[in-house]
Short mmCIF file of C-alpha atoms and ligand atoms in Angstrom, two decimals:
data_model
loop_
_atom_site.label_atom_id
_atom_site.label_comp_id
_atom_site.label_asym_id
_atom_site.label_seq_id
_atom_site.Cartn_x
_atom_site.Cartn_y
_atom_site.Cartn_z
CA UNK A 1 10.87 34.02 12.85
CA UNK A 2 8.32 32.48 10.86
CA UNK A 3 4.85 31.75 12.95
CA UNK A 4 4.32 28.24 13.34
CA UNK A 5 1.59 26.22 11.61
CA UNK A 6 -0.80 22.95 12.85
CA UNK A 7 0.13 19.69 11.99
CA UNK A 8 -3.71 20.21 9.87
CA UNK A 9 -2.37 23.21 8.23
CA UNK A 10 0.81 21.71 7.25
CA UNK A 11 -1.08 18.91 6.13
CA UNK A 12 -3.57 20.56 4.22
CA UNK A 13 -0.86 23.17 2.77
CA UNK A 14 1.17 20.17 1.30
CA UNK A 15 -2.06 18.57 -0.20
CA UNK A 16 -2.95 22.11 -2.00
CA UNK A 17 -0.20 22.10 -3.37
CA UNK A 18 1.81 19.17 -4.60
CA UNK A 19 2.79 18.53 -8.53
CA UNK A 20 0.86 15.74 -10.37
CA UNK A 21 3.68 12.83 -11.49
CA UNK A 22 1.44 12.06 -14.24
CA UNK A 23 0.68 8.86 -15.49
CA UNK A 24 2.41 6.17 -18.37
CA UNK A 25 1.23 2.96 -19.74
CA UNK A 26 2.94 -0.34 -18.52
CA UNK A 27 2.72 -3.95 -19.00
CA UNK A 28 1.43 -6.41 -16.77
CA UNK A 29 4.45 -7.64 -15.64
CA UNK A 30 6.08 -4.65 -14.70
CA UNK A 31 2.58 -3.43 -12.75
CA UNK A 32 2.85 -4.96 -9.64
CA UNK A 33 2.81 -2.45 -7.03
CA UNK A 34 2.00 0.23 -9.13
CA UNK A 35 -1.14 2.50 -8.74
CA UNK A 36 -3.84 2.17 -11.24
CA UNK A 37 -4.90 5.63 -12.89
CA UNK A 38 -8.46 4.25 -14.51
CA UNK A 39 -10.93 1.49 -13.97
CA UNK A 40 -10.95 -1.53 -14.76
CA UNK A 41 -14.16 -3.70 -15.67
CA UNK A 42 -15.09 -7.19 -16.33
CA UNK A 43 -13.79 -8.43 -19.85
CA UNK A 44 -16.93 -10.70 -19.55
CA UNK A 45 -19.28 -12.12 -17.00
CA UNK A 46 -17.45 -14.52 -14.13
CA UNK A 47 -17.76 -17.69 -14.35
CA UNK A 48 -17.79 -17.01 -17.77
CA UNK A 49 -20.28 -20.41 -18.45
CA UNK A 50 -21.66 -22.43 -15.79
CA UNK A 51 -18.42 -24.04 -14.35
CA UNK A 52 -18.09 -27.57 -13.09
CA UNK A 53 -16.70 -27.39 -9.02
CA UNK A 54 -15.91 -31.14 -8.31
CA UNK A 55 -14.80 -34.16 -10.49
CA UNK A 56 -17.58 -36.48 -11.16
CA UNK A 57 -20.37 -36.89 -13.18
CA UNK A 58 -22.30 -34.37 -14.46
CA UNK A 59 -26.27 -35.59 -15.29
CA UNK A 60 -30.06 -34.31 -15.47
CA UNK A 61 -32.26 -34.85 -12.16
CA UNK A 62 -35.72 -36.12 -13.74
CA UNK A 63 -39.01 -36.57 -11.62
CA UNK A 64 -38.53 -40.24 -11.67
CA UNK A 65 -34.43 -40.03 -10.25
CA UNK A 66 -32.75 -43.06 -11.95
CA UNK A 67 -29.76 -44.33 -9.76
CA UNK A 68 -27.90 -45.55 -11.99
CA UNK A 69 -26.66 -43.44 -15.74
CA UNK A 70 -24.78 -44.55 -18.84
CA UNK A 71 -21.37 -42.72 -19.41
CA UNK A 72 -22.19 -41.19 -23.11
CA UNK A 73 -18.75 -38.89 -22.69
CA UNK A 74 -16.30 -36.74 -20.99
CA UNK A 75 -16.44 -33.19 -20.56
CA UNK A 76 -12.70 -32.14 -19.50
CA UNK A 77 -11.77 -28.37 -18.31
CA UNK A 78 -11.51 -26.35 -21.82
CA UNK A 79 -13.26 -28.29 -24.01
CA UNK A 80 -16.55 -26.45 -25.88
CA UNK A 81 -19.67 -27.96 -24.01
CA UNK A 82 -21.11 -30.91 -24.89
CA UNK A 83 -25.04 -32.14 -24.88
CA UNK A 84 -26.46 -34.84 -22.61
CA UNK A 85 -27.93 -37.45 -24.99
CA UNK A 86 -31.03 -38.19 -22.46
CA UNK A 87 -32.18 -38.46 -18.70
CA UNK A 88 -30.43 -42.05 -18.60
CA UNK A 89 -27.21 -41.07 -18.77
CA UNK A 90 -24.16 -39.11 -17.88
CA UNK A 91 -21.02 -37.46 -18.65
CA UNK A 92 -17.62 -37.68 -16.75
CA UNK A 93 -16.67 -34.06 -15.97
CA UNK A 94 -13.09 -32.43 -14.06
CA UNK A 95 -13.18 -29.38 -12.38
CA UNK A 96 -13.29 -26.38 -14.03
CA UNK A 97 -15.04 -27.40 -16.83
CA UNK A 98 -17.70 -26.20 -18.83
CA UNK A 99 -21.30 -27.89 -17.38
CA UNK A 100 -22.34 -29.79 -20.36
CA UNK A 101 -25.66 -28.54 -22.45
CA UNK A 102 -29.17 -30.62 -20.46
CA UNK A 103 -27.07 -31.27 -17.45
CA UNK A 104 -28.42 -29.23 -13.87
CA UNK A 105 -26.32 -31.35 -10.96
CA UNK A 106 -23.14 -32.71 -10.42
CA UNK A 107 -22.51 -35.89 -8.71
CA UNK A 108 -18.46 -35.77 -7.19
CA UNK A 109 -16.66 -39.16 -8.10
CA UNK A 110 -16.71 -40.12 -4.41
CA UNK A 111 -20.82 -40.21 -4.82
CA UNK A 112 -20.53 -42.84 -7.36
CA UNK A 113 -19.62 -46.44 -8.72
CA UNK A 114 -18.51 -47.40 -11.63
CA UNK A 115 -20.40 -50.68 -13.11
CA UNK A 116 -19.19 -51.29 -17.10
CA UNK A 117 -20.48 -48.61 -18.93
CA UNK A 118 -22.69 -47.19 -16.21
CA UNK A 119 -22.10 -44.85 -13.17
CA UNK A 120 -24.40 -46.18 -10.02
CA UNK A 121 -24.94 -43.81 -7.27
CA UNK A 122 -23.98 -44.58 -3.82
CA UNK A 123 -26.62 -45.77 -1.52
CA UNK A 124 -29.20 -43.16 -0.40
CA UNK A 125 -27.28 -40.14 -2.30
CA UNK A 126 -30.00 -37.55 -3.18
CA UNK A 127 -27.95 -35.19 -5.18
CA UNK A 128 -29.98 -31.47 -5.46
CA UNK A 129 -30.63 -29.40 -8.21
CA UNK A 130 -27.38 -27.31 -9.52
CA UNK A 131 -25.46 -28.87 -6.89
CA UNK A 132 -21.29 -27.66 -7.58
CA UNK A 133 -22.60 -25.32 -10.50
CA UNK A 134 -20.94 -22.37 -10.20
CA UNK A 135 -23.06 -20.15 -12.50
CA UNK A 136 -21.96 -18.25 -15.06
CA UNK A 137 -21.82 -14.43 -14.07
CA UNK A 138 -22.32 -15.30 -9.67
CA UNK A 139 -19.23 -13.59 -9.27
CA UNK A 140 -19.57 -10.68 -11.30
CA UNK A 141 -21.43 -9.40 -14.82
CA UNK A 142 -19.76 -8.28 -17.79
CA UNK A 143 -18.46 -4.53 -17.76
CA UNK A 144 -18.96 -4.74 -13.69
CA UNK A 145 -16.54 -2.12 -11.76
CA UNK A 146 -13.87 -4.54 -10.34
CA UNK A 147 -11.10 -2.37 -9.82
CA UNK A 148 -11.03 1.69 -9.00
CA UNK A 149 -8.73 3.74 -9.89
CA UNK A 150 -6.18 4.62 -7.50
CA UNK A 151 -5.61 0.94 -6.25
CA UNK A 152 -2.78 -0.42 -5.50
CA UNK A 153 -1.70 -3.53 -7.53
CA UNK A 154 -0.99 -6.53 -5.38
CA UNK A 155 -1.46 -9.93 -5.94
CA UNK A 156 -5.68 -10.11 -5.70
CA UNK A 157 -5.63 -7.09 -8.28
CA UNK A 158 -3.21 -8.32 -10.55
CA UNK A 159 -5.56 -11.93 -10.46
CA UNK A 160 -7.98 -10.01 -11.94
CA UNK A 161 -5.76 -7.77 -14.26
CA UNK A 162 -5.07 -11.35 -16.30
CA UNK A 163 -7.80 -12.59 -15.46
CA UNK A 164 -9.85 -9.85 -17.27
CA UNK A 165 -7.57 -9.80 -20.34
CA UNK A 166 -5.30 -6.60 -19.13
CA UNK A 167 -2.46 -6.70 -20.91
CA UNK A 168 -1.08 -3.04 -19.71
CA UNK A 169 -2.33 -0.48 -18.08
CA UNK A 170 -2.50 2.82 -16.83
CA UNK A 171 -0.56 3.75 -13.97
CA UNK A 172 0.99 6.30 -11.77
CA UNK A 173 4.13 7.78 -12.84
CA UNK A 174 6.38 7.05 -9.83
CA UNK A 175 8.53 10.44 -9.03
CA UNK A 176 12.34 10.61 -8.74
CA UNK A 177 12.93 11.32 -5.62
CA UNK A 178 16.15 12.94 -4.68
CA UNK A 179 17.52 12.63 -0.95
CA UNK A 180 20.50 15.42 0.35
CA UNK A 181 21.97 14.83 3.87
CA UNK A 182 23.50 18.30 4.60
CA UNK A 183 25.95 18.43 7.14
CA UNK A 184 29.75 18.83 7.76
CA UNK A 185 29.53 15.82 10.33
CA UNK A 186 28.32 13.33 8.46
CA UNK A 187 30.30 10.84 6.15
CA UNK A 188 29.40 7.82 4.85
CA UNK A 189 28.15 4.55 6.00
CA UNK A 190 31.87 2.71 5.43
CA UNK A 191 34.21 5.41 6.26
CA UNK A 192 36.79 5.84 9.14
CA UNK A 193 35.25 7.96 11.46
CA UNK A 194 37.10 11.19 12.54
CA UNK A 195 36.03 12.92 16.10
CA UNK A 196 33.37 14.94 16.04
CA UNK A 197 31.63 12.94 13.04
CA UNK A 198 28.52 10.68 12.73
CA UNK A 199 27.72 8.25 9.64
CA UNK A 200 24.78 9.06 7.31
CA UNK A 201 21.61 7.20 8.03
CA UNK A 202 18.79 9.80 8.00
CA UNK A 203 19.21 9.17 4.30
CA UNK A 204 19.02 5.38 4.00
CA UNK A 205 16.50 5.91 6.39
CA UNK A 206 14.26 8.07 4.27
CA UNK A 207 15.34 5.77 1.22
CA UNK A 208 13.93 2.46 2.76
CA UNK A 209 10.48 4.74 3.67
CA UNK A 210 10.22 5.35 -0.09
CA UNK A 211 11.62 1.59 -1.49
CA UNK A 212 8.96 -0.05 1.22
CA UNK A 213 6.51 1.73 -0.51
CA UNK A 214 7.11 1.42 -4.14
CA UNK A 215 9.44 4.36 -4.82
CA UNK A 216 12.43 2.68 -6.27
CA UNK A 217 13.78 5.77 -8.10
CA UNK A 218 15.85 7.41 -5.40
CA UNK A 219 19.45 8.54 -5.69
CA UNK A 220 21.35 9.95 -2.50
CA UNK A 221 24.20 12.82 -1.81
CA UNK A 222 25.32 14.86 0.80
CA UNK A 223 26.43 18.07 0.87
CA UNK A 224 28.77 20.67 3.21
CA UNK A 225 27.11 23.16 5.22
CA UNK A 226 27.99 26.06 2.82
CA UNK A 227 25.94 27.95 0.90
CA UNK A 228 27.09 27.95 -2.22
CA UNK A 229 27.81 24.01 -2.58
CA UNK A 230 24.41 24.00 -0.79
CA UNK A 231 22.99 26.02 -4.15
CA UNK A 232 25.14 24.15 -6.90
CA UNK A 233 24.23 20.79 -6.02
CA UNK A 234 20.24 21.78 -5.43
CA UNK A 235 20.62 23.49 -8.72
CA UNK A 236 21.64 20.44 -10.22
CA UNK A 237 18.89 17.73 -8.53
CA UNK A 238 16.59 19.98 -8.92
CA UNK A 239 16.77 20.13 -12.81
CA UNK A 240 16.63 15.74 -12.39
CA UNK A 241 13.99 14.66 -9.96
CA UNK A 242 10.54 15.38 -9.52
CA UNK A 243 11.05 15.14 -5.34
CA UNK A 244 13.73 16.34 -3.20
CA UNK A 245 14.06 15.67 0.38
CA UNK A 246 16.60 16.97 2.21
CA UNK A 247 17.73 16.24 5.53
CA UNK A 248 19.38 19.04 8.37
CA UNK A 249 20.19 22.46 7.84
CA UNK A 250 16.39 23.51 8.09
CA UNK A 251 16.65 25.38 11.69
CA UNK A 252 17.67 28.49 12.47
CA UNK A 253 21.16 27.99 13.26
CA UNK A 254 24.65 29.86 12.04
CA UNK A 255 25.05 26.23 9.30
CA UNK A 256 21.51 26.19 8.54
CA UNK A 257 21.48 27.28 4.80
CA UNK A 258 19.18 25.30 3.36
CA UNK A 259 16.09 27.73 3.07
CA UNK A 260 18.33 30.18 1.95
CA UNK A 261 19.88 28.02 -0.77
CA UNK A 262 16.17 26.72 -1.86
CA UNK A 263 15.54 30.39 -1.68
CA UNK A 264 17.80 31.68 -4.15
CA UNK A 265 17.05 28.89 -6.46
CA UNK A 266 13.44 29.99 -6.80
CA UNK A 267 11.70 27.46 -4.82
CA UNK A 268 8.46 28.91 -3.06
CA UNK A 269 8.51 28.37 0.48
CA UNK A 270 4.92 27.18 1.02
CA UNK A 271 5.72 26.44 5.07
CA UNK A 272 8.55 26.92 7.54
CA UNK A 273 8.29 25.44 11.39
CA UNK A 274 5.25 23.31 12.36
CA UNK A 275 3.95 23.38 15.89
CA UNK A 276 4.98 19.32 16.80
CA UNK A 277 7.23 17.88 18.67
CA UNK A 278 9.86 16.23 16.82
CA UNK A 279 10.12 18.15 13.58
CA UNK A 280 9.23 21.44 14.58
CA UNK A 281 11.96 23.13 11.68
CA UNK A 282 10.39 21.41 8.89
CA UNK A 283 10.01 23.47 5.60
CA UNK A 284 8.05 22.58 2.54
CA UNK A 285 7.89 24.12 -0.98
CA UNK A 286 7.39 23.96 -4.61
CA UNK A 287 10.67 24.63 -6.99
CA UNK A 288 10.12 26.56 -10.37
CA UNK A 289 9.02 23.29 -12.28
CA UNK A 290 7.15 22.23 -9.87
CA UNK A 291 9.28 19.87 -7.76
CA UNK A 292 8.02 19.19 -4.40
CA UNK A 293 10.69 20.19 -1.92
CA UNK A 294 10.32 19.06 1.65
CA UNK A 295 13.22 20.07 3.89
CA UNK A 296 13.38 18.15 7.22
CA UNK A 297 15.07 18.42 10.18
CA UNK A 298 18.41 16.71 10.71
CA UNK A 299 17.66 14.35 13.76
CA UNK A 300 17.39 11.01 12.93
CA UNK A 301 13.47 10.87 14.92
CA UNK A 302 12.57 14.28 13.29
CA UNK A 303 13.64 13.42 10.16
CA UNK A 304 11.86 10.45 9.90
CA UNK A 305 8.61 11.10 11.70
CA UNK A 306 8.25 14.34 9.42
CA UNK A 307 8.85 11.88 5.97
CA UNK A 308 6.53 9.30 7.23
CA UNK A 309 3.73 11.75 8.63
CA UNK A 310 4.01 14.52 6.19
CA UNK A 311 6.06 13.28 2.63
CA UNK A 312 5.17 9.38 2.59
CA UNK A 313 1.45 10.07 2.30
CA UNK A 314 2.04 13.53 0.24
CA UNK A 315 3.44 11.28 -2.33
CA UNK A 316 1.10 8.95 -2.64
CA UNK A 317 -1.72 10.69 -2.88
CA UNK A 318 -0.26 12.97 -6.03
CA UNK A 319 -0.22 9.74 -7.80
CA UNK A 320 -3.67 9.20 -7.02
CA UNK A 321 -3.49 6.34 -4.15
CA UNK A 322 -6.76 6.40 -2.50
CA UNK A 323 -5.86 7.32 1.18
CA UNK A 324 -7.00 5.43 4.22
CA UNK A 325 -7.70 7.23 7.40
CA UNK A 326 -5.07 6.12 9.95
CA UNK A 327 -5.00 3.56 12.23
CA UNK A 328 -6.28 4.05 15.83
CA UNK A 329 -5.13 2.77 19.17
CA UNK A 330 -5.60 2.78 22.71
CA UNK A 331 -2.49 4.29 24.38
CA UNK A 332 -1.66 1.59 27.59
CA UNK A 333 0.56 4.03 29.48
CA UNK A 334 0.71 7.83 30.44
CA UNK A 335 2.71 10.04 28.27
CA UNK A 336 4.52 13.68 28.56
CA UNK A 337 3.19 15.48 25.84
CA UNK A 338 3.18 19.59 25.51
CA UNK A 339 0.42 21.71 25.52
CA UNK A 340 1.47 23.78 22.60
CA UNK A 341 2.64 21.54 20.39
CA UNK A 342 1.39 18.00 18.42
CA UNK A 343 3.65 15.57 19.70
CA UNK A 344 4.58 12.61 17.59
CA UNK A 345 5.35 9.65 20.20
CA UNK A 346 6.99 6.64 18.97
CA UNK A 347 5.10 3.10 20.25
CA UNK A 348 5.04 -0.58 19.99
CA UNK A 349 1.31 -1.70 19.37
CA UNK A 350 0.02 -5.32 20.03
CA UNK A 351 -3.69 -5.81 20.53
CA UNK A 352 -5.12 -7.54 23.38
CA UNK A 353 -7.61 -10.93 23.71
CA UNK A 354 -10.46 -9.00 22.34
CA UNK A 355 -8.32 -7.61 19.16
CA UNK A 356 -7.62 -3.56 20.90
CA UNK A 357 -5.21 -2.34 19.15
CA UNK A 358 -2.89 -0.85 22.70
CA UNK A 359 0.23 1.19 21.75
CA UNK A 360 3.27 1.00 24.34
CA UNK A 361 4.94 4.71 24.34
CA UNK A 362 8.94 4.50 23.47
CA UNK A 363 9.15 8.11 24.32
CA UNK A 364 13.03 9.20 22.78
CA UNK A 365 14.56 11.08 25.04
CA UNK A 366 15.60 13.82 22.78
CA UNK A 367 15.09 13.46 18.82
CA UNK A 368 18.37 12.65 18.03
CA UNK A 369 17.99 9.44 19.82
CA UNK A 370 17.03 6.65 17.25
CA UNK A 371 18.69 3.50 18.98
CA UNK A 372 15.22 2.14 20.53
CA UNK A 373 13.19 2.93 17.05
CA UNK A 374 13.46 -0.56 16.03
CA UNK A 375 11.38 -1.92 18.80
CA UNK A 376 8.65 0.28 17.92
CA UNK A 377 6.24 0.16 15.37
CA UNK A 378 5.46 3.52 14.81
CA UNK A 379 4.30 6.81 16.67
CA UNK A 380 0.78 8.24 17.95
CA UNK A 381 -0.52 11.77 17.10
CA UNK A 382 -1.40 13.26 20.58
CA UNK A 383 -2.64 16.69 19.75
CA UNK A 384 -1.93 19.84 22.07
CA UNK A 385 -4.15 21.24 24.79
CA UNK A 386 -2.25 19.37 27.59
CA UNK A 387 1.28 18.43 29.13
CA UNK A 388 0.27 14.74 29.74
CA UNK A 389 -1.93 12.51 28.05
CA UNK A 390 -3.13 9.94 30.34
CA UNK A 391 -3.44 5.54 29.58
CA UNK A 392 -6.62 5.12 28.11
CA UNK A 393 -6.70 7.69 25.34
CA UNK A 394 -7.64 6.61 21.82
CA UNK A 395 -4.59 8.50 19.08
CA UNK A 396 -4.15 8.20 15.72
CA UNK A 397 -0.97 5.87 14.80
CA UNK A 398 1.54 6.24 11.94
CA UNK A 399 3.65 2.81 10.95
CA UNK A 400 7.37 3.51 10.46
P1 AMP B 501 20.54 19.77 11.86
O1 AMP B 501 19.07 19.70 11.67
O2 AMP B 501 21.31 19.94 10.61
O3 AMP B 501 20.89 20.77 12.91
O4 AMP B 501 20.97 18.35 12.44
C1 AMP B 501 20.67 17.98 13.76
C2 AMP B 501 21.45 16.76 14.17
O5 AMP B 501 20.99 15.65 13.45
C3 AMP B 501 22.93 16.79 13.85
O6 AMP B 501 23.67 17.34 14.86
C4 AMP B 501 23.29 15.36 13.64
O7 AMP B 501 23.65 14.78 14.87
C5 AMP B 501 22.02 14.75 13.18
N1 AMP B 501 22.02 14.50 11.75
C6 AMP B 501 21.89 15.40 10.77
N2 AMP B 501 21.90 14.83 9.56
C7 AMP B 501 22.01 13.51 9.78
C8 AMP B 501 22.07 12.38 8.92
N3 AMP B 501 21.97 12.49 7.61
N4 AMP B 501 22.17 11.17 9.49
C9 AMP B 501 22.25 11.06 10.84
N5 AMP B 501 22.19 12.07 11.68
C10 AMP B 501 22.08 13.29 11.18
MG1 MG B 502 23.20 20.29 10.24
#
């Protein structure tokens, strides 16, 4: 029996070494959620020209402050600036548009009155200098860092993709991912059920893990518990995707044949059995091309607490997504936990007046027990060292 491995070891073990995806140019329109593979800097400086904020006049303060101007034009948003004729007068301006050339304050509409051709100001108005200018370059310089790479393109990034005169970019190839339920007592979501058998779900489970994410290339099967179908259709997913994830068949029982078929196949065990509590059979290696292979245990709460701690951010981070350091909270109950093993406890959070993040335990009673996973919102780390952790103590938290 293979020794078992920390949840750090595993961790680090899987980081070491996972397959780049590689990277592949895309336009903008096909970039959202996507991870950017370069920088991206400022096209030009932001405000690009000192930008008019509020409809109204635009005008020069003198030393002698005139109240009342003569309109000698209009500047509207995208037209090339124009030039204030003299202190006396004024130019109607919109929002957005370029401050016109000897102008230094804006006056909104609401300041003023209209009287024939001249703009009055309303009583006691004392408009300041550069008042709703906003100056060319405030927001950022020309060639400024605005984006690293890494980041994840959502709707503030992709602002500034267009904004900046992106047109494609660089991004993260995302893997195929290939995901195998193994097991003779599973069929599928629709069928008439037989006794003895269960429907599928680890694998739409694992699926909607990787589509929440941004992995839409993910095809599903299932296979027998038998060796040699276990080998033929490995052979064949394995020469397709980038990823395979299997689920069951990992332990050490009689219809366990999956590190045997992954075996003969070629793929380099890197792991086999992690010291937690669910997903203690997990096994992890790297196939002859490369492909990451990440067996996980069959129970529903194993199966997913293994892809979301171990494969979700494994993935990720080979196509260069910066990683964030999880989420803490403040357990509000007492918890069994066991001294030799990492357990994985699932949890509801909500945070309390002063914005404490306090996670509820859900313990499941065993792992195959999946039915009260919905009400949670994820699961806590507790580490080993002791067989309860008390209400108070501050754990790392996963999000389904
Ligand atoms: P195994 O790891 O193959 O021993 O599977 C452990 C248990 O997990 C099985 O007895 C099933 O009840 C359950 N199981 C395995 N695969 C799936 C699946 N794809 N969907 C739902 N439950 C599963
Ligand atoms: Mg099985």
């Amino acid at each position: 029996m293979n020794e078992l491995i920390s949840v750090a070891e595993a961790e680090a073990l899987i980081a070491r070494h996972m397959p780049s995806f590689g990277s592949e140019r895309v336009g903008l329109d096909d970039a959202a959620g996507r991870i950017l593979r370069g920088p991206i800097h400022a096209e030009r400086d932001q405000p690009p020209f000192d930008r008019v904020m509020m409809d109204g006049i635009a005008l020069r303060r003198s030393g002698s402050l005139p109240r009342s101007f003569k309109l000698s034009g209009v500047q509207l948003a995208g037209m090339a600036a124009q030039t204030l004729l003299d202190e006396d007068s004024c130019i109607e301006v919109t929002t957005g548009a370029m401050l016109p050339d000897g102008c230094d304050c804006i006056v909104p509409v609401e300041q003023t009155r209209r009287d024939g051709d001249r703009y009055v100001l309303a009583e006691d108005y004392q408009p300041a200098h550069r008042q709703f200018i906003h100056a060319r370059g405030s927001d950022c310089v020309i060639d400024a860092l605005l984006l690293d790479a890494g980041t994840c393109i959502g709707a503030p990034e992709m602002a500034v993709l267009a904004a900046n005169g992106v047109t494609d970019v660089e991004v993260a190839i995302v893997p195929s991912v290939a995901i195998i339920a193994t097991g003779d007592e599973l069929v599928d979501v629709g069928a008439v059920l037989g006794e003895g058998q269960i429907r599928r779900s680890n694998d739409r489970a694992l699926a909607a893990a990787l589509r929440t994410r941004g992995f839409h290339r993910v095809a599903l099967s299932q296979v027998a518990d038998d060796l040699g179908a276990t080998i033929a259709t490995l052979d064949a997913l394995l020469a397709t995707h980038e990823v395979l994830i299997l689920s069951g068949g990992v332990s050490m029982g009689q219809r366990d044949h999956v590190p045997a078929a992954l075996h003969a196949l070629g793929v380099r065990r890197v792991f086999h059995r992690i010291a937690q509590r669910p997903g203690k059979p997990m096994w992890f290696g790297i196939g002859p091309q490369g492909q990451a292979v990440f067996a996980l245990p069959g129970n529903p709460v194993s199966a997913l607490v293994c892809a979301i701690r171990y494969v979700m951010p494994a993935l990720l981070a080979s196509m260069g997504t910066v990683t964030e350091p999880p989420e803490h909270v403040c357990l509000d109950g007492a918890v069994d936990t066991n001294a030799n093993l990492t357990c994985f406890v699932p949890a509801h959070v909500q945070h309390d007046s002063s914005g404490r993040a306090l996670a509820h335990p859900v313990p499941s009673r065993t792992s195959g027990d999946f039915s009260s996973l919905p009400r949670t919102h994820g699961f806590v780390q507790l580490p080993p060292g002791q067989n309860i952790v008390v209400a108070g103590t501050a754990a790392a938290f996963y999000r389904w």
